[in-house]
Short mmCIF file of C-alpha atoms and ligand atoms in Angstrom, two decimals:
data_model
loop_
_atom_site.label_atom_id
_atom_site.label_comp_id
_atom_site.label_asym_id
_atom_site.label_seq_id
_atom_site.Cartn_x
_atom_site.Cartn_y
_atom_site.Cartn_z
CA UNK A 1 0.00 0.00 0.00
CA UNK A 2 1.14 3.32 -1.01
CA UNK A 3 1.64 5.59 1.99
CA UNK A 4 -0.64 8.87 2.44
CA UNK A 5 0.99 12.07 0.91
CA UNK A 6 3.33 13.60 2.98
CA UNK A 7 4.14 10.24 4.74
CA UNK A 8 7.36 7.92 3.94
CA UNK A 9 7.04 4.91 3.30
CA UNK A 10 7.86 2.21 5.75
CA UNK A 11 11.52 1.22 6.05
CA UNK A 12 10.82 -2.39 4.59
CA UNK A 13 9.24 -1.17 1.09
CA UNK A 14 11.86 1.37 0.90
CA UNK A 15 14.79 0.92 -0.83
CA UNK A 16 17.95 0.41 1.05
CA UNK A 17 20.49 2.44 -0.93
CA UNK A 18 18.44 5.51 -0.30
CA UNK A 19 17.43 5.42 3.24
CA UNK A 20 20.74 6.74 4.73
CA UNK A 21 20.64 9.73 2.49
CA UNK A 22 17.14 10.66 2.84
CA UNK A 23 17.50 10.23 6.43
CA UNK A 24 20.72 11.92 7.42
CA UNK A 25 19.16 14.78 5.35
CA UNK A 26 16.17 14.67 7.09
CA UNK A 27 17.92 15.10 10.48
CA UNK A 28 20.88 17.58 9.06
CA UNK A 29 20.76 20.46 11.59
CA UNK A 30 22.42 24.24 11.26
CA UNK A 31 25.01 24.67 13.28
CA UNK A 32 26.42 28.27 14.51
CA UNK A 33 29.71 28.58 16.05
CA UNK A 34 29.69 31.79 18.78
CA UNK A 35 33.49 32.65 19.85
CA UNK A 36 33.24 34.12 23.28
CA UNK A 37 30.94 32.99 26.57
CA UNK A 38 29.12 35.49 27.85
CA UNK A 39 24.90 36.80 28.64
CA UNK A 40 24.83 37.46 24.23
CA UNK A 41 25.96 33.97 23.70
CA UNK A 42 23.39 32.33 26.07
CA UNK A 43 20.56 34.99 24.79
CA UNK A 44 21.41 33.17 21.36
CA UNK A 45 20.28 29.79 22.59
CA UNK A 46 16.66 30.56 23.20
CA UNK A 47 16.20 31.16 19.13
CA UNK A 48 18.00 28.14 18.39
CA UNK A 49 16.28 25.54 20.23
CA UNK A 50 13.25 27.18 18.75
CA UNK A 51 14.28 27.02 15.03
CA UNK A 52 16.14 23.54 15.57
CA UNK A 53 19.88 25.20 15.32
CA UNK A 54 22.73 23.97 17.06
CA UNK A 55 25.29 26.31 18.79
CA UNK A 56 28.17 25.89 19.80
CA UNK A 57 30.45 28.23 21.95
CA UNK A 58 34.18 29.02 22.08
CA UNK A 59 34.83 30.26 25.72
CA UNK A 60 37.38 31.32 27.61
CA UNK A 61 36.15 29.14 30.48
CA UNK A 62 33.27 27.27 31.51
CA UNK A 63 30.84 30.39 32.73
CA UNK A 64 27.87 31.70 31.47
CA UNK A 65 27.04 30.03 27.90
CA UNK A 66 28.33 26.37 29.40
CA UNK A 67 25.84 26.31 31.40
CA UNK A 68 23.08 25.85 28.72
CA UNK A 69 25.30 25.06 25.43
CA UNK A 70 27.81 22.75 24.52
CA UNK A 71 31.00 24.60 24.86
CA UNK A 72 34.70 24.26 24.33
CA UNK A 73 37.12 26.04 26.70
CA UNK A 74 40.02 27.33 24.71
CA UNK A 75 41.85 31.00 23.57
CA UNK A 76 40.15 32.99 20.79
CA UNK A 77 43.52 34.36 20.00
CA UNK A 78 44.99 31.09 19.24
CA UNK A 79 44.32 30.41 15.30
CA UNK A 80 44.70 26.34 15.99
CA UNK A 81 41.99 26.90 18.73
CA UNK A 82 39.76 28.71 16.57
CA UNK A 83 40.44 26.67 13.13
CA UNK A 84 39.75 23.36 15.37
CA UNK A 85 35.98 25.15 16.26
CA UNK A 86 35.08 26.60 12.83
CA UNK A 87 35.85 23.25 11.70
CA UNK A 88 32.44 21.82 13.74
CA UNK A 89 30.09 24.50 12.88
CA UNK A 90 28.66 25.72 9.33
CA UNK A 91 29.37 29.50 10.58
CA UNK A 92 31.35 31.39 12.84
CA UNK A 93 30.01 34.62 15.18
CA UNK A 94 30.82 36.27 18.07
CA UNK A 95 29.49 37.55 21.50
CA UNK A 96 32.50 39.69 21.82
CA UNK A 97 34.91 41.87 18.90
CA UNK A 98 37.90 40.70 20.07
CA UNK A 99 39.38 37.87 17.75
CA UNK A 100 42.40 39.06 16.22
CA UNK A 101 41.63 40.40 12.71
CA UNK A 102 44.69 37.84 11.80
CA UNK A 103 42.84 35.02 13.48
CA UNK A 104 39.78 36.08 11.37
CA UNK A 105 41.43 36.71 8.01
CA UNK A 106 43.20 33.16 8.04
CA UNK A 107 39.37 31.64 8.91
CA UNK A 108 38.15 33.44 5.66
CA UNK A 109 41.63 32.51 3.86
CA UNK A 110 40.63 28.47 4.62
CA UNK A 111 37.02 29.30 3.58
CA UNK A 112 35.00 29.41 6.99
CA UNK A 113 32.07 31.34 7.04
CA UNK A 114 32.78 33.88 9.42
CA UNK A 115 29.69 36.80 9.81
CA UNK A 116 30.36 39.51 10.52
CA UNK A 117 33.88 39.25 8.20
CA UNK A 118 36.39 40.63 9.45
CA UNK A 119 36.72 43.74 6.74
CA UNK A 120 33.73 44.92 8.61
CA UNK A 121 34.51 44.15 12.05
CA UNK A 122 37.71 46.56 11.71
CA UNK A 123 35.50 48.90 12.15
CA UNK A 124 34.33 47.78 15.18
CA UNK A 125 37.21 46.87 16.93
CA UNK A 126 39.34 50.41 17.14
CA UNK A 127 37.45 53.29 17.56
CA UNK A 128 40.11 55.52 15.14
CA UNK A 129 39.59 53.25 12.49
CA UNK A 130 35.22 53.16 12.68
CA UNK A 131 35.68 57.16 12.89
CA UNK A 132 37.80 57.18 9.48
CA UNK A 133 35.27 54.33 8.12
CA UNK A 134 32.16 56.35 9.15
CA UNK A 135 33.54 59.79 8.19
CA UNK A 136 34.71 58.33 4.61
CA UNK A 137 30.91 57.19 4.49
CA UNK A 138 29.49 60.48 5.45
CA UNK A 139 27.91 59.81 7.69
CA UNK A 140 27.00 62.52 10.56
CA UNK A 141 29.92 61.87 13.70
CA UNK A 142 31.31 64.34 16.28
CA UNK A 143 34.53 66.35 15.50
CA UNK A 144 37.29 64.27 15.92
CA UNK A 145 41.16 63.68 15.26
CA UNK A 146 43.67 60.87 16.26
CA UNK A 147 46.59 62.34 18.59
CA UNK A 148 49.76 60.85 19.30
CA UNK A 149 51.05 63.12 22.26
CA UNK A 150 50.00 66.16 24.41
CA UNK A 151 50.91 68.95 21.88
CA UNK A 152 48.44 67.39 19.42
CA UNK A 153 45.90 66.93 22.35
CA UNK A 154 46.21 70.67 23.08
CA UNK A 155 45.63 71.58 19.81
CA UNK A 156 41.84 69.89 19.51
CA UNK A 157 41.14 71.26 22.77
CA UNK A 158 42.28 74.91 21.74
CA UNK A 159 39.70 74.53 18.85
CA UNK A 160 36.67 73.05 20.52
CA UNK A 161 36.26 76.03 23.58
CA UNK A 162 38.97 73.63 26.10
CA UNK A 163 36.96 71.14 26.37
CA UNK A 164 36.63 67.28 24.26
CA UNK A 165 36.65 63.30 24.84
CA UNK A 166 39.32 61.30 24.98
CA UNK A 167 39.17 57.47 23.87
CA UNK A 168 41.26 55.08 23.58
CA UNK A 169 41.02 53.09 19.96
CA UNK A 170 40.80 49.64 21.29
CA UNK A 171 39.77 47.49 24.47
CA UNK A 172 37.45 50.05 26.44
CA UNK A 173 33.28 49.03 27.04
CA UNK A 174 31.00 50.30 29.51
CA UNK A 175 32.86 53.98 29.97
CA UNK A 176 36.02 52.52 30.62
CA UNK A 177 38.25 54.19 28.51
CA UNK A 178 36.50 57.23 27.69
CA UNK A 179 37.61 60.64 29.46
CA UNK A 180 36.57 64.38 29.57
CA UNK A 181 39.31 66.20 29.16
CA UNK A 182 40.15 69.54 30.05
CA UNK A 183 43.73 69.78 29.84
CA UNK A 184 46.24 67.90 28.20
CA UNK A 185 47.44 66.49 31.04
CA UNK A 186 44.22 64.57 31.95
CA UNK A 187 44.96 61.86 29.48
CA UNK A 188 49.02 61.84 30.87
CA UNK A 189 48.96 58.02 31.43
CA UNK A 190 47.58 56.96 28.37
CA UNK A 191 50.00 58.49 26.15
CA UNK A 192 52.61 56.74 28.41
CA UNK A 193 50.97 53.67 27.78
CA UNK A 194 50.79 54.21 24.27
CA UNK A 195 54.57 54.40 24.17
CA UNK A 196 55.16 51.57 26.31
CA UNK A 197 53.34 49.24 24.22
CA UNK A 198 55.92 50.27 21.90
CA UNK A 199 53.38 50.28 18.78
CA UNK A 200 52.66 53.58 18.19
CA UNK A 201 49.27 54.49 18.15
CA UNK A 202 47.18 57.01 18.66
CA UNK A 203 44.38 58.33 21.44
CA UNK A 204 40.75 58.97 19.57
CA UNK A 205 39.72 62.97 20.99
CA UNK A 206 36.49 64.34 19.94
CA UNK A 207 34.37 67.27 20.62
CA UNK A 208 32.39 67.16 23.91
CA UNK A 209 28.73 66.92 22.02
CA UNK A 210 26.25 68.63 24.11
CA UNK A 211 23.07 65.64 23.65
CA UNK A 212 19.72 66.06 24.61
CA UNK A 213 19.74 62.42 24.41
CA UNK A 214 21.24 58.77 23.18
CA UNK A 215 19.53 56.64 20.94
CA UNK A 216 20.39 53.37 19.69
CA UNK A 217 19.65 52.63 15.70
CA UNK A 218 19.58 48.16 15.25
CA UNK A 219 20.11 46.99 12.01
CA UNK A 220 19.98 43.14 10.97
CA UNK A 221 21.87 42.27 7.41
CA UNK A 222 21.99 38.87 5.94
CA UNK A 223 25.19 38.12 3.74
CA UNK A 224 23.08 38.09 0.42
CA UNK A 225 21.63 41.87 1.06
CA UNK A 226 18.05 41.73 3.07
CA UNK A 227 18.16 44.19 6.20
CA UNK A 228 15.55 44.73 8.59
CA UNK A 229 15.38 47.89 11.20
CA UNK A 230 14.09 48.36 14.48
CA UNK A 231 12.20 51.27 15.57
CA UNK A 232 15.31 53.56 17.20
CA UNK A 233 15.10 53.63 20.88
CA UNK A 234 16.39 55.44 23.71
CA UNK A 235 19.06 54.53 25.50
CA UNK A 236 20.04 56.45 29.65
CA UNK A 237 23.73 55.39 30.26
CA UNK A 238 24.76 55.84 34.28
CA UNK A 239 28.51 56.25 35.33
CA UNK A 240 29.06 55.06 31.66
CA UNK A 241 26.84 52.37 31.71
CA UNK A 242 23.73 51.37 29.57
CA UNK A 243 20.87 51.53 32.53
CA UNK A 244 17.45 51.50 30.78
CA UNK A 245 16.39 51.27 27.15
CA UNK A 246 12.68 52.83 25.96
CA UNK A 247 11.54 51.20 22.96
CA UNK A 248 10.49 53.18 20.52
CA UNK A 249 12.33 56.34 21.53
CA UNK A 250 9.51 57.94 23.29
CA UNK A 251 8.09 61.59 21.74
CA UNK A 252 10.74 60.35 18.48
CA UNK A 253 9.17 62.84 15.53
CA UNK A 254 8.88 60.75 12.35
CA UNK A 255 12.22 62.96 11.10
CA UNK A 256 14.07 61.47 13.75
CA UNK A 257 13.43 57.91 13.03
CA UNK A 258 13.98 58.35 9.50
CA UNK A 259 17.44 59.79 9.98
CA UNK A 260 18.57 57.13 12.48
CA UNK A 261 16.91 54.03 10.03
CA UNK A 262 18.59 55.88 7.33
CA UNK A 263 21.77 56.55 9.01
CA UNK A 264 21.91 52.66 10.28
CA UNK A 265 21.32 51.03 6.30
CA UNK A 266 23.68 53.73 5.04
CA UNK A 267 26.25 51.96 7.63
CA UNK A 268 25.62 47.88 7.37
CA UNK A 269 25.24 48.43 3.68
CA UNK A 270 28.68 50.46 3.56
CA UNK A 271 30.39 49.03 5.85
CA UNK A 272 29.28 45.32 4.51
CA UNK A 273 28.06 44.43 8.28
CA UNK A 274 26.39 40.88 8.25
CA UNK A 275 24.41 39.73 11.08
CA UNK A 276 23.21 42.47 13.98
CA UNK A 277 24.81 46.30 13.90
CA UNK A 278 23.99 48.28 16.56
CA UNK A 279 24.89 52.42 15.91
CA UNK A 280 24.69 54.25 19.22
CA UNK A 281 23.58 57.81 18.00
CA UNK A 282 23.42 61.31 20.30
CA UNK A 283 20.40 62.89 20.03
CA UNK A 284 22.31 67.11 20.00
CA UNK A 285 20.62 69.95 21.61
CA UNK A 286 20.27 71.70 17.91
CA UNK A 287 18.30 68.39 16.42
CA UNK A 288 21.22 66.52 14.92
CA UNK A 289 22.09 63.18 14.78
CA UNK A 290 25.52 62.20 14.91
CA UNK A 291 27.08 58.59 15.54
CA UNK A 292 28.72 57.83 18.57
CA UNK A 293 29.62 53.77 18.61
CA UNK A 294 29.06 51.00 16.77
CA UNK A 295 28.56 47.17 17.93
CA UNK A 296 28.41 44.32 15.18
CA UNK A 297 26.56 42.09 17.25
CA UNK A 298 23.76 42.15 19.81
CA UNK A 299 23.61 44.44 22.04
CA UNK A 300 22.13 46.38 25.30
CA UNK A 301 20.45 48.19 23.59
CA UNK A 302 18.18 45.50 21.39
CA UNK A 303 17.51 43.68 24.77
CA UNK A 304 13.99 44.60 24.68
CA UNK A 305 13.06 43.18 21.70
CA UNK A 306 13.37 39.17 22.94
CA UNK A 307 9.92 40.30 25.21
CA UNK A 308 9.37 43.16 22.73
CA UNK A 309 9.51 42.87 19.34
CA UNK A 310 8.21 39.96 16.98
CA UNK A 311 11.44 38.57 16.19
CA UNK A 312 13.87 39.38 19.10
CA UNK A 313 17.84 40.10 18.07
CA UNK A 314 19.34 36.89 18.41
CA UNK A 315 16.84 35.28 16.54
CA UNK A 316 17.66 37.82 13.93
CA UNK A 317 21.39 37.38 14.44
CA UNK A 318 21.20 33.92 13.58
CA UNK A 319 18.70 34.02 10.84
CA UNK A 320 20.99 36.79 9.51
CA UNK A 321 24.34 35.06 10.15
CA UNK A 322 22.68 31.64 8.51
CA UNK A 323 22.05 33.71 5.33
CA UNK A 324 18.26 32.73 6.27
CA UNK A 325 14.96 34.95 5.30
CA UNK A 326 15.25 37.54 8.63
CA UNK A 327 12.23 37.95 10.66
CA UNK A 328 9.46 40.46 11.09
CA UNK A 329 10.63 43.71 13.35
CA UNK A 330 7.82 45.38 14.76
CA UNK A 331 6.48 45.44 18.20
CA UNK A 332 4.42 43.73 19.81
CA UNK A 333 3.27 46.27 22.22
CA UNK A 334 3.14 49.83 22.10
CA UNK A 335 5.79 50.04 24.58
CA UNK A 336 8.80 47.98 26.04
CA UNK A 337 11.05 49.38 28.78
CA UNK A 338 14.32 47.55 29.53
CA UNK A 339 16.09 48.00 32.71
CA UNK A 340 19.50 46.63 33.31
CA UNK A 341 20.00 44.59 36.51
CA UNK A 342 23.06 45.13 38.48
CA UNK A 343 24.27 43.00 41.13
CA UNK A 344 23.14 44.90 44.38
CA UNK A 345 25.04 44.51 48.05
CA UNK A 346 25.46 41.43 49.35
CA UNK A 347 22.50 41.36 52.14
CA UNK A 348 20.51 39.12 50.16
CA UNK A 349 21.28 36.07 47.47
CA UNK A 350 19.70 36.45 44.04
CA UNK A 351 18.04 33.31 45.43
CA UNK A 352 16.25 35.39 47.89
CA UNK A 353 15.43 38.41 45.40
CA UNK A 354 13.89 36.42 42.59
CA UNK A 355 11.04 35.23 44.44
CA UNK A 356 10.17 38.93 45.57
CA UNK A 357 10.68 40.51 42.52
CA UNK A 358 8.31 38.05 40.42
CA UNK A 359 5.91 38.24 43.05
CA UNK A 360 5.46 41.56 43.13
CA UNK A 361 5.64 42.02 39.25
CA UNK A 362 4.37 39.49 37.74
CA UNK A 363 3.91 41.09 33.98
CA UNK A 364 7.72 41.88 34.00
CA UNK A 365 9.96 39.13 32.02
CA UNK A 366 13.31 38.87 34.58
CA UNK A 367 16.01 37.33 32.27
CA UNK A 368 19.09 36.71 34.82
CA UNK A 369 22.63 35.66 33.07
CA UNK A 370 23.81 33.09 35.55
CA UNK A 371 26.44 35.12 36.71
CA UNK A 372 27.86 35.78 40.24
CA UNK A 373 26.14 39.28 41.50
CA UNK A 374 29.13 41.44 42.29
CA UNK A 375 27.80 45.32 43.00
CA UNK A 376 27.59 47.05 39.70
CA UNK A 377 28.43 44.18 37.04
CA UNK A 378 25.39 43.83 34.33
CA UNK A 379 23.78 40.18 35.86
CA UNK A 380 20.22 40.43 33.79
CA UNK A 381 17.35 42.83 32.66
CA UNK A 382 14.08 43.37 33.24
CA UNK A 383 11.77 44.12 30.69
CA UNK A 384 8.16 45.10 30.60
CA UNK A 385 5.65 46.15 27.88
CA UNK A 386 2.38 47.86 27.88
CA UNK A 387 0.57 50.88 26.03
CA UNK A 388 0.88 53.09 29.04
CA UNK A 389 4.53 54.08 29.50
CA UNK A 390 4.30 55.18 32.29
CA UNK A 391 3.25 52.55 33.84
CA UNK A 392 5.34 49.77 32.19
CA UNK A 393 8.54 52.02 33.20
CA UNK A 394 7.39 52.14 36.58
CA UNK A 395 6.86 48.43 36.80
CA UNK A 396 9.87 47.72 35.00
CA UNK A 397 12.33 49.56 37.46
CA UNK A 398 10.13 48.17 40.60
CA UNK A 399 10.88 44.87 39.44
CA UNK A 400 14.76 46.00 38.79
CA UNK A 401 15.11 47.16 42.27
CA UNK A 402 14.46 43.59 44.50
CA UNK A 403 18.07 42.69 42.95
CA UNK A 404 19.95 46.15 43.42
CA UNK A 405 18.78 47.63 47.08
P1 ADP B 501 32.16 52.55 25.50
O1 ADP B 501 32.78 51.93 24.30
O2 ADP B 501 32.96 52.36 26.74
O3 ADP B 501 30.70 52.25 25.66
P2 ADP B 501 31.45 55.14 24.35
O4 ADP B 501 32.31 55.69 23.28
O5 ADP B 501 30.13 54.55 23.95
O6 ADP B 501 32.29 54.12 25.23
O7 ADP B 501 31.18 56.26 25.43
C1 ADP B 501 30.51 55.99 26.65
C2 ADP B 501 29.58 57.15 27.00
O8 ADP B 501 30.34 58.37 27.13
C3 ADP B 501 28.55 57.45 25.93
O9 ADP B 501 27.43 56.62 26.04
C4 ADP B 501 28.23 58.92 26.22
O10 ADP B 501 27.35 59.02 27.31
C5 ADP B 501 29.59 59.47 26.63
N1 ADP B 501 30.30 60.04 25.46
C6 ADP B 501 31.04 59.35 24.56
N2 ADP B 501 31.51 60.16 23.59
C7 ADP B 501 31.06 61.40 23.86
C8 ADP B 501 31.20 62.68 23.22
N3 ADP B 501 31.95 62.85 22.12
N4 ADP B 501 30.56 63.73 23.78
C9 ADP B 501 29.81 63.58 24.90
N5 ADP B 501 29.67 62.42 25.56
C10 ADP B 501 30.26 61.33 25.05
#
């Protein structure tokens, strides 16, 4: 007897030469290799067990991602290390921009799919060279120069009324490595590293931009062109660190959103960015937008949109880095407020606070990271959504607070 449409037919009338193939087609899974450990590796894994991917992580050591994922300990740096990974997955991304751009060419050299490649992720990875990319694309970015000592230092600040930003091109996050500068001397030390590192280099200054506010522009772009936007949200950094996200940017005139969407394809597309770009943007006091950072991952900022949006970030990530038809963007509710939790004092376990905190707000999603709750460090977010925003921020940051106070 034939079998119904649809069905296969039973192993004996089948015949044998073809059942392995059809089968181990069948049961052929994408897998996507994620170099580095940490909360955007392990936000990756919901996504995958939904759409059947496998993902595999390269970490430095058994922490976050290992707790959910299969994961190999090992050093990023190390080009054996990473070959030896690539070599199990079908593509290679990352939850952090620090693999050596020699590392990375030499993947691309053997032909491993690596997304983002590493001719964008220069751009990424040393501030001086994203503010030469993004000023040869021309697009909108603060004044800025790259300085080598204090006389050149000196100089910027003489032009921009004494006052500017110092950066340093490579290894800062979270406001480490970013200064206001007043004199030259503020910034001694890091032009005495510079030498000591014997390299050369230079220290990114820019022009102290007076913002009414910081917005955050996500872009998602598969290797064969397709891009998808999010709406472009607010973003409240405290002592240099991303606090609380308002999705969309709240009061955001229809100008505004259609400079930052514009200003975010203008970048993936020239740049070449595949999977998710985030472009931190400063709102100025005269109604500009000009382009402070950019991430070429997920980030802080697209939080929100796992509870939020219809297809969250690192579903889009991997759709994107997969070369796969990318997901719808648009919210799901009029509003979604994001608040960062930070590991609070140590008068309570996060044992102890998680109880409280979904007990008392039980429409906020609590997404904690597995990791150890120093005071400060980034352990989880909150995230509620609503068409009162009042209200969801309120409830959002109530929720927040059982883990901080
Ligand atoms: P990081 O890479 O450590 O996140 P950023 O370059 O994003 O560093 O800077 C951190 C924060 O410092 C920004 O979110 C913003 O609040 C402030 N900042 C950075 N650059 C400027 C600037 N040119 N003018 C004014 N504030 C700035």
């Amino acid at each position: 007897m034939r079998p119904p449409p649809g069905r296969s037919a039973p192993a004996a009338d089948r015949p044998p030469a073809e059942t392995p193939r059809v089968a181990s087609r069948l049961v052929a899974v994408l897998r996507v290799g994620v170099v580095g450990g940490g909360q955007l590796a392990r936000m990756m894994i919901p996504p995958a067990i939904e759409l059947g991917i496998v993902i595999r992580v390269l970490a430095e050591d058994e922490g976050m991602a290992a707790q959910i994922a299969a994961t190999q300990v090992g050093d990023y740096r190390d080009l054996d290390t990473v070959l030896a990974f690539a070599e199990t997955v079908d593509v290679v991304t990352f939850d952090h921009e620090h693999v050596p751009q020699t590392v990375l060419r030499e993947l691309v050299a053997r032909g491993v799919a690596v997304h983002p490649g590493p001719d964008a992720l220069q751009y990424a990875q040393d501030k001086i060279r994203m503010r030469e990319g993004l000023t040869a694309l021309g697009v909108p970015v603060p004044d800025w120069a790259a300085v080598t000592d204090a006389a050149g230092l000196q100089a910027f600040l003489d032009d921009h009324g004494g006052a500017a930003v110092v950066k340093t091109a490579r290894g800062g996050y979270d406001g480490k490595g970013v200064r206001v500068v007043r004199s030259a001397s503020d910034v001694e030390d890091w032009f005495a590293a510079l030498d000591e590192d014997g390299r050369g280099g230079a220290l990114l200054v820019e022009e102290l931009v007076s913002f009414r506010r910081e917005l955050a522009q996500l872009v998602a772009r598969r290797p064969s062109g397709e891009t998808t936007l999010w709406p472009v949200v607010e973003t409240v950094q405290q002592d240099g660190v991303c606090a609380e996200v308002f999705a969309p940017a709240p009061g955001a005139a229809e100008r505004l959103a259609e400079m930052a969407a514009r200003i975010g394809l203008q970048i993936a597309e020239g740049l070449g960015v595949t999977g998710v770009l985030a472009v931190e943007l400063f709102e100025t006091d005269d109604d500009r937008i000009l382009v402070n950072e950019l991430a070429m991952r997920p980030h802080n900022s697209g939080h929100w949109s796992i509870d939020g949006s219809t297809t969250s970030q690192f579903e889009q990530h991997l759709r994107a880095v997969l070369d796969l038809p990318l997901g719808a963007t648009g919210v799901r509710e009029p509003w979604a407020v994001m608040i960062n939790v930070l590991g609070g004092p140590e008068t309570a376990t996060l044992d102890e606070r998680l109880p409280l905190a979904l007990a008392d707000q039980p429409e906020a999603k609590v997404h904690l990271y597995g990791k150890s709750p120093r005071p400060g460090r980034k352990i989880g977010h909150v995230t509620v959504t609503g068409d009162d925003l009042d209200d969801v921020t309120y409830r959002a940051r109530a929720a927040a607070a059982f883990f901080r106070d």
